Amino acid sequence: MILKYIVDIHTHTVSSGHAYSTLDENARYAKSIGMELIAMTDHAPSMLGAPQKFHFNNLKILPKKLHDVEILKGAELNIIDYDGNIDLEEYSLKKLDIAIASLHIPCIKPGNMEENTNAYIKACENKYIDILGHPGDPRYPFCVKDVVDACERTGTLIEINNASLRPDGSRKGSDIIMKEIALMCKKKSMPIVMGTDSHFYLEIGDFSLCEKFLNEIDFPEELILNTSVEKFKNSFRKLK
Ligand SMILES: [Zn+2]
Ligand SMILES: [Zn+2]
């Protein structure tokens, strides 16, 4: 079988505190199923049990390729207020290959529509943030049009997150807002990127829920960036 999606932009390791595989295990498994690139995006410091800034400052010691899989060394940042501030300083941000920014219950209490929208727009305007992580959590409603417009304007990618679609997941009910987002991207011909948000190695590369979700709305295959390392790399960084 030839794997269709060979890039996974959202994976966690034991460093996150509530994930259970090492980078070595993640890379080995990714290779075994035919993946070509994974991003290691451990939770940033304000998540309970997450590593502190020294973890992110020291990422340079890791190889760029492990078990023949390219590794992007990054972070899943926490948006910590409605002005879109995040929990790593510029010194650390500069060292990352990739940065996802997400809203998480332990790190920011849900605001109203206007506050959540502003948090996302301000995050998009941060040059160090490449991807908005798992938007669609029903606990954080936002104006989809305004945020997708901000992503388009700033070159920020939107993640379609496999874990958000799990019926037993912590963000269940995300599919409603995610559908609105994906349809708007389709209308604008804007690319999206899928992430598994794996917290154990066996989840890496499993985009089955995303695939089903995107098929249901006839989302164009060419707008999904996970099919090619080159296609993904050409789209994801603001700082080049
Ligand atoms: Zn997590
Ligand atoms: Zn997250």
CSV table of C-alpha atoms and ligand atoms in Angstrom, one decimal:
chain,number,residue,atom,x,y,z
A,1,MET,CA,0.0,0.0,0.0
A,2,ILE,CA,1.3,3.5,-0.8
A,3,LEU,CA,0.6,5.9,1.9
A,4,LYS,CA,-1.2,9.0,0.7
A,5,TYR,CA,-0.4,11.3,3.6
A,6,ILE,CA,3.3,11.3,4.5
A,7,VAL,CA,3.5,14.4,6.6
A,8,ASP,CA,2.3,14.6,10.2
A,9,ILE,CA,2.6,18.1,11.6
A,10,HIS,CA,1.4,17.4,15.2
A,11,THR,CA,3.0,14.8,17.4
A,12,HIS,CA,3.8,14.7,21.1
A,13,THR,CA,6.5,12.9,23.0
A,14,VAL,CA,7.0,11.9,26.7
A,15,SER,CA,8.3,15.5,27.2
A,16,SER,CA,4.7,16.7,27.0
A,17,GLY,CA,3.9,15.1,30.4
A,18,HIS,CA,0.7,13.3,29.2
A,19,ALA,CA,2.1,11.6,26.1
A,20,TYR,CA,3.8,8.2,26.1
A,21,SER,CA,6.3,7.7,23.4
A,22,THR,CA,9.8,9.0,22.8
A,23,LEU,CA,11.0,10.8,19.7
A,24,ASP,CA,12.9,7.7,18.8
A,25,GLU,CA,9.8,5.5,19.0
A,26,ASN,CA,7.8,8.0,17.0
A,27,ALA,CA,10.4,8.2,14.2
A,28,ARG,CA,10.9,4.5,14.0
A,29,TYR,CA,7.1,3.9,13.7
A,30,ALA,CA,6.7,6.7,11.3
A,31,LYS,CA,9.4,5.1,9.1
A,32,SER,CA,7.7,1.7,9.4
A,33,ILE,CA,4.5,3.0,7.9
A,34,GLY,CA,6.1,5.1,5.2
A,35,MET,CA,5.9,8.6,6.6
A,36,GLU,CA,8.5,11.1,5.4
A,37,LEU,CA,8.2,13.9,7.9
A,38,ILE,CA,6.9,14.4,11.4
A,39,ALA,CA,6.9,17.5,13.5
A,40,MET,CA,7.6,17.1,17.2
A,41,THR,CA,5.3,19.6,18.8
A,42,ASP,CA,5.4,19.2,22.5
A,43,HIS,CA,3.2,21.3,24.7
A,44,ALA,CA,4.7,24.7,25.7
A,45,PRO,CA,5.4,25.5,29.4
A,46,SER,CA,2.0,26.7,30.6
A,47,MET,CA,0.4,23.3,30.1
A,48,LEU,CA,0.4,21.3,33.3
A,49,GLY,CA,3.4,18.8,33.2
A,50,ALA,CA,4.8,20.3,30.0
A,51,PRO,CA,8.6,21.0,29.6
A,52,GLN,CA,10.1,24.3,30.4
A,53,LYS,CA,11.8,26.7,28.1
A,54,PHE,CA,15.2,24.9,28.3
A,55,HIS,CA,13.6,22.0,26.5
A,56,PHE,CA,12.8,24.3,23.5
A,57,ASN,CA,16.1,26.1,23.7
A,58,ASN,CA,18.1,22.9,23.4
A,59,LEU,CA,16.3,21.3,20.4
A,60,LYS,CA,19.3,21.9,18.2
A,61,ILE,CA,21.0,18.8,19.6
A,62,LEU,CA,18.4,16.6,17.9
A,63,PRO,CA,19.1,15.4,14.3
A,64,LYS,CA,17.2,16.7,11.4
A,65,LYS,CA,16.6,13.2,10.2
A,66,LEU,CA,16.0,10.2,12.5
A,67,HIS,CA,15.5,6.6,11.1
A,68,ASP,CA,15.2,8.3,7.7
A,69,VAL,CA,12.3,10.4,8.7
A,70,GLU,CA,12.7,14.2,8.6
A,71,ILE,CA,12.0,15.8,12.0
A,72,LEU,CA,10.8,19.3,12.5
A,73,LYS,CA,11.5,20.4,16.0
A,74,GLY,CA,8.7,22.6,17.3
A,75,ALA,CA,6.2,23.4,19.9
A,76,GLU,CA,2.4,23.5,20.4
A,77,LEU,CA,2.2,26.9,22.0
A,78,ASN,CA,-0.6,27.9,24.3
A,79,ILE,CA,-2.5,31.0,23.6
A,80,ILE,CA,-2.7,32.5,27.1
A,81,ASP,CA,-4.9,35.6,26.7
A,82,TYR,CA,-7.4,37.2,24.3
A,83,ASP,CA,-4.6,39.3,22.8
A,84,GLY,CA,-3.1,36.2,21.4
A,85,ASN,CA,-0.1,36.1,23.6
A,86,ILE,CA,1.7,32.8,23.8
A,87,ASP,CA,3.9,31.1,26.4
A,88,LEU,CA,7.4,31.1,24.9
A,89,GLU,CA,9.6,34.1,24.5
A,90,GLU,CA,11.1,35.3,21.2
A,91,TYR,CA,14.5,33.8,22.2
A,92,SER,CA,12.9,30.3,22.2
A,93,LEU,CA,10.5,30.9,19.3
A,94,LYS,CA,13.4,31.7,17.0
A,95,LYS,CA,14.9,28.3,17.6
A,96,LEU,CA,11.8,26.4,16.5
A,97,ASP,CA,11.3,24.8,13.0
A,98,ILE,CA,7.6,24.9,13.4
A,99,ALA,CA,5.1,26.4,15.8
A,100,ILE,CA,1.4,25.5,16.3
A,101,ALA,CA,-0.7,27.8,18.6
A,102,SER,CA,-3.7,26.4,20.3
A,103,LEU,CA,-6.4,27.2,22.9
A,104,HIS,CA,-6.4,24.7,25.8
A,105,ILE,CA,-8.7,24.7,28.8
A,106,PRO,CA,-6.0,24.5,31.4
A,107,CYS,CA,-4.3,27.5,29.9
A,108,ILE,CA,-7.0,30.0,29.0
A,109,LYS,CA,-10.6,30.0,30.0
A,110,PRO,CA,-13.0,30.3,27.1
A,111,GLY,CA,-13.9,33.8,26.2
A,112,ASN,CA,-16.9,35.1,24.3
A,113,MET,CA,-17.0,35.0,20.5
A,114,GLU,CA,-15.3,38.4,20.2
A,115,GLU,CA,-12.5,37.5,22.6
A,116,ASN,CA,-11.8,34.1,21.1
A,117,THR,CA,-11.8,35.6,17.6
A,118,ASN,CA,-9.3,38.2,18.7
A,119,ALA,CA,-7.1,35.7,20.3
A,120,TYR,CA,-6.8,33.7,17.0
A,121,ILE,CA,-6.4,36.8,14.8
A,122,LYS,CA,-3.6,38.1,17.0
A,123,ALA,CA,-1.9,34.7,17.0
A,124,CYS,CA,-2.1,34.7,13.2
A,125,GLU,CA,-0.3,38.1,13.2
A,126,ASN,CA,2.6,36.6,15.2
A,127,LYS,CA,5.3,35.9,12.7
A,128,TYR,CA,6.5,32.9,14.7
A,129,ILE,CA,3.2,31.1,14.5
A,130,ASP,CA,2.8,28.8,11.5
A,131,ILE,CA,-0.4,26.9,12.3
A,132,LEU,CA,-3.6,27.4,14.3
A,133,GLY,CA,-4.0,24.1,16.2
A,134,HIS,CA,-7.3,22.3,16.3
A,135,PRO,CA,-9.7,25.2,15.9
A,136,GLY,CA,-13.3,24.1,16.2
A,137,ASP,CA,-13.5,23.2,19.9
A,138,PRO,CA,-17.1,24.1,20.7
A,139,ARG,CA,-16.0,25.5,24.1
A,140,TYR,CA,-14.1,28.3,22.1
A,141,PRO,CA,-16.6,29.7,19.6
A,142,PHE,CA,-15.2,32.2,17.2
A,143,CYS,CA,-16.0,34.1,14.0
A,144,VAL,CA,-14.9,31.6,11.3
A,145,LYS,CA,-14.9,34.2,8.5
A,146,ASP,CA,-12.7,36.7,10.4
A,147,VAL,CA,-10.2,34.0,11.5
A,148,VAL,CA,-10.0,32.3,8.1
A,149,ASP,CA,-9.5,35.8,6.5
A,150,ALA,CA,-6.7,36.5,9.0
A,151,CYS,CA,-5.0,33.1,8.1
A,152,GLU,CA,-5.2,34.0,4.4
A,153,ARG,CA,-3.8,37.5,5.0
A,154,THR,CA,-0.9,36.3,7.2
A,155,GLY,CA,-0.1,33.0,5.6
A,156,THR,CA,-1.0,31.0,8.7
A,157,LEU,CA,-2.2,27.5,8.1
A,158,ILE,CA,-5.3,25.9,9.7
A,159,GLU,CA,-5.0,22.5,11.2
A,160,ILE,CA,-7.7,19.8,10.6
A,161,ASN,CA,-7.0,17.8,13.7
A,162,ASN,CA,-7.8,14.1,13.7
A,163,ALA,CA,-8.1,13.9,17.5
A,164,SER,CA,-10.8,16.6,17.5
A,165,LEU,CA,-13.0,14.3,15.5
A,166,ARG,CA,-12.8,11.4,18.0
A,167,PRO,CA,-16.2,10.7,19.4
A,168,ASP,CA,-14.5,10.0,22.8
A,169,GLY,CA,-12.1,12.9,22.6
A,170,SER,CA,-11.8,15.9,24.8
A,171,ARG,CA,-12.9,18.2,22.0
A,172,LYS,CA,-15.9,16.3,20.8
A,173,GLY,CA,-18.4,18.4,18.9
A,174,SER,CA,-15.6,20.1,17.0
A,175,ASP,CA,-16.8,18.8,13.7
A,176,ILE,CA,-19.5,21.6,13.4
A,177,ILE,CA,-17.1,24.5,13.4
A,178,MET,CA,-14.5,22.5,11.6
A,179,LYS,CA,-16.9,22.0,8.8
A,180,GLU,CA,-17.5,25.7,8.5
A,181,ILE,CA,-13.8,26.3,8.4
A,182,ALA,CA,-13.1,23.6,5.8
A,183,LEU,CA,-15.9,24.8,3.6
A,184,MET,CA,-14.6,28.4,3.7
A,185,CYS,CA,-11.1,27.2,2.8
A,186,LYS,CA,-12.5,25.2,-0.1
A,187,LYS,CA,-14.4,28.3,-1.3
A,188,LYS,CA,-11.2,30.4,-1.1
A,189,SER,CA,-8.9,27.6,-2.4
A,190,MET,CA,-6.9,27.8,0.7
A,191,PRO,CA,-4.8,24.9,1.7
A,192,ILE,CA,-5.2,23.1,5.0
A,193,VAL,CA,-2.9,20.7,6.9
A,194,MET,CA,-3.9,17.7,8.9
A,195,GLY,CA,-2.4,16.7,12.2
A,196,THR,CA,-2.9,13.6,14.2
A,197,ASP,CA,-2.1,15.2,17.6
A,198,SER,CA,-0.6,11.8,18.5
A,199,HIS,CA,0.2,11.3,22.2
A,200,PHE,CA,1.3,7.6,21.5
A,201,TYR,CA,3.3,6.4,18.6
A,202,LEU,CA,0.6,4.2,17.1
A,203,GLU,CA,-1.5,7.3,16.4
A,204,ILE,CA,1.1,8.8,14.1
A,205,GLY,CA,-0.1,9.0,10.4
A,206,ASP,CA,-3.6,7.9,11.2
A,207,PHE,CA,-5.7,10.5,9.5
A,208,SER,CA,-8.7,8.3,9.0
A,209,LEU,CA,-11.2,10.6,10.8
A,210,CYS,CA,-9.9,13.6,8.9
A,211,GLU,CA,-10.2,11.8,5.6
A,212,LYS,CA,-13.8,10.8,6.2
A,213,PHE,CA,-14.6,14.3,7.3
A,214,LEU,CA,-13.0,15.9,4.3
A,215,ASN,CA,-14.5,13.4,1.9
A,216,GLU,CA,-17.9,14.2,3.2
A,217,ILE,CA,-17.6,17.8,2.1
A,218,ASP,CA,-15.7,17.0,-1.2
A,219,PHE,CA,-12.6,18.9,0.0
A,220,PRO,CA,-10.2,19.1,-2.9
A,221,GLU,CA,-7.2,16.7,-2.5
A,222,GLU,CA,-4.8,19.3,-4.0
A,223,LEU,CA,-5.5,21.6,-1.0
A,224,ILE,CA,-4.4,19.0,1.5
A,225,LEU,CA,-0.7,19.7,2.3
A,226,ASN,CA,0.1,16.3,3.8
A,227,THR,CA,0.6,14.5,0.5
A,228,SER,CA,4.1,15.9,-0.2
A,229,VAL,CA,7.0,17.2,1.9
A,230,GLU,CA,7.8,19.8,-0.7
A,231,LYS,CA,4.2,21.0,-1.0
A,232,PHE,CA,4.0,21.3,2.8
A,233,LYS,CA,7.3,23.1,3.2
A,234,ASN,CA,6.5,25.6,0.5
A,235,SER,CA,3.4,26.7,2.4
A,236,PHE,CA,4.1,26.6,6.0
A,237,ARG,CA,6.7,29.1,7.1
A,238,LYS,CA,6.2,32.8,7.3
A,239,LEU,CA,9.9,33.3,8.0
A,240,LYS,CA,11.9,32.2,5.0
B,1,ZN,ZN,-1.7,17.0,24.8
B,2,ZN,ZN,-3.6,20.9,21.6
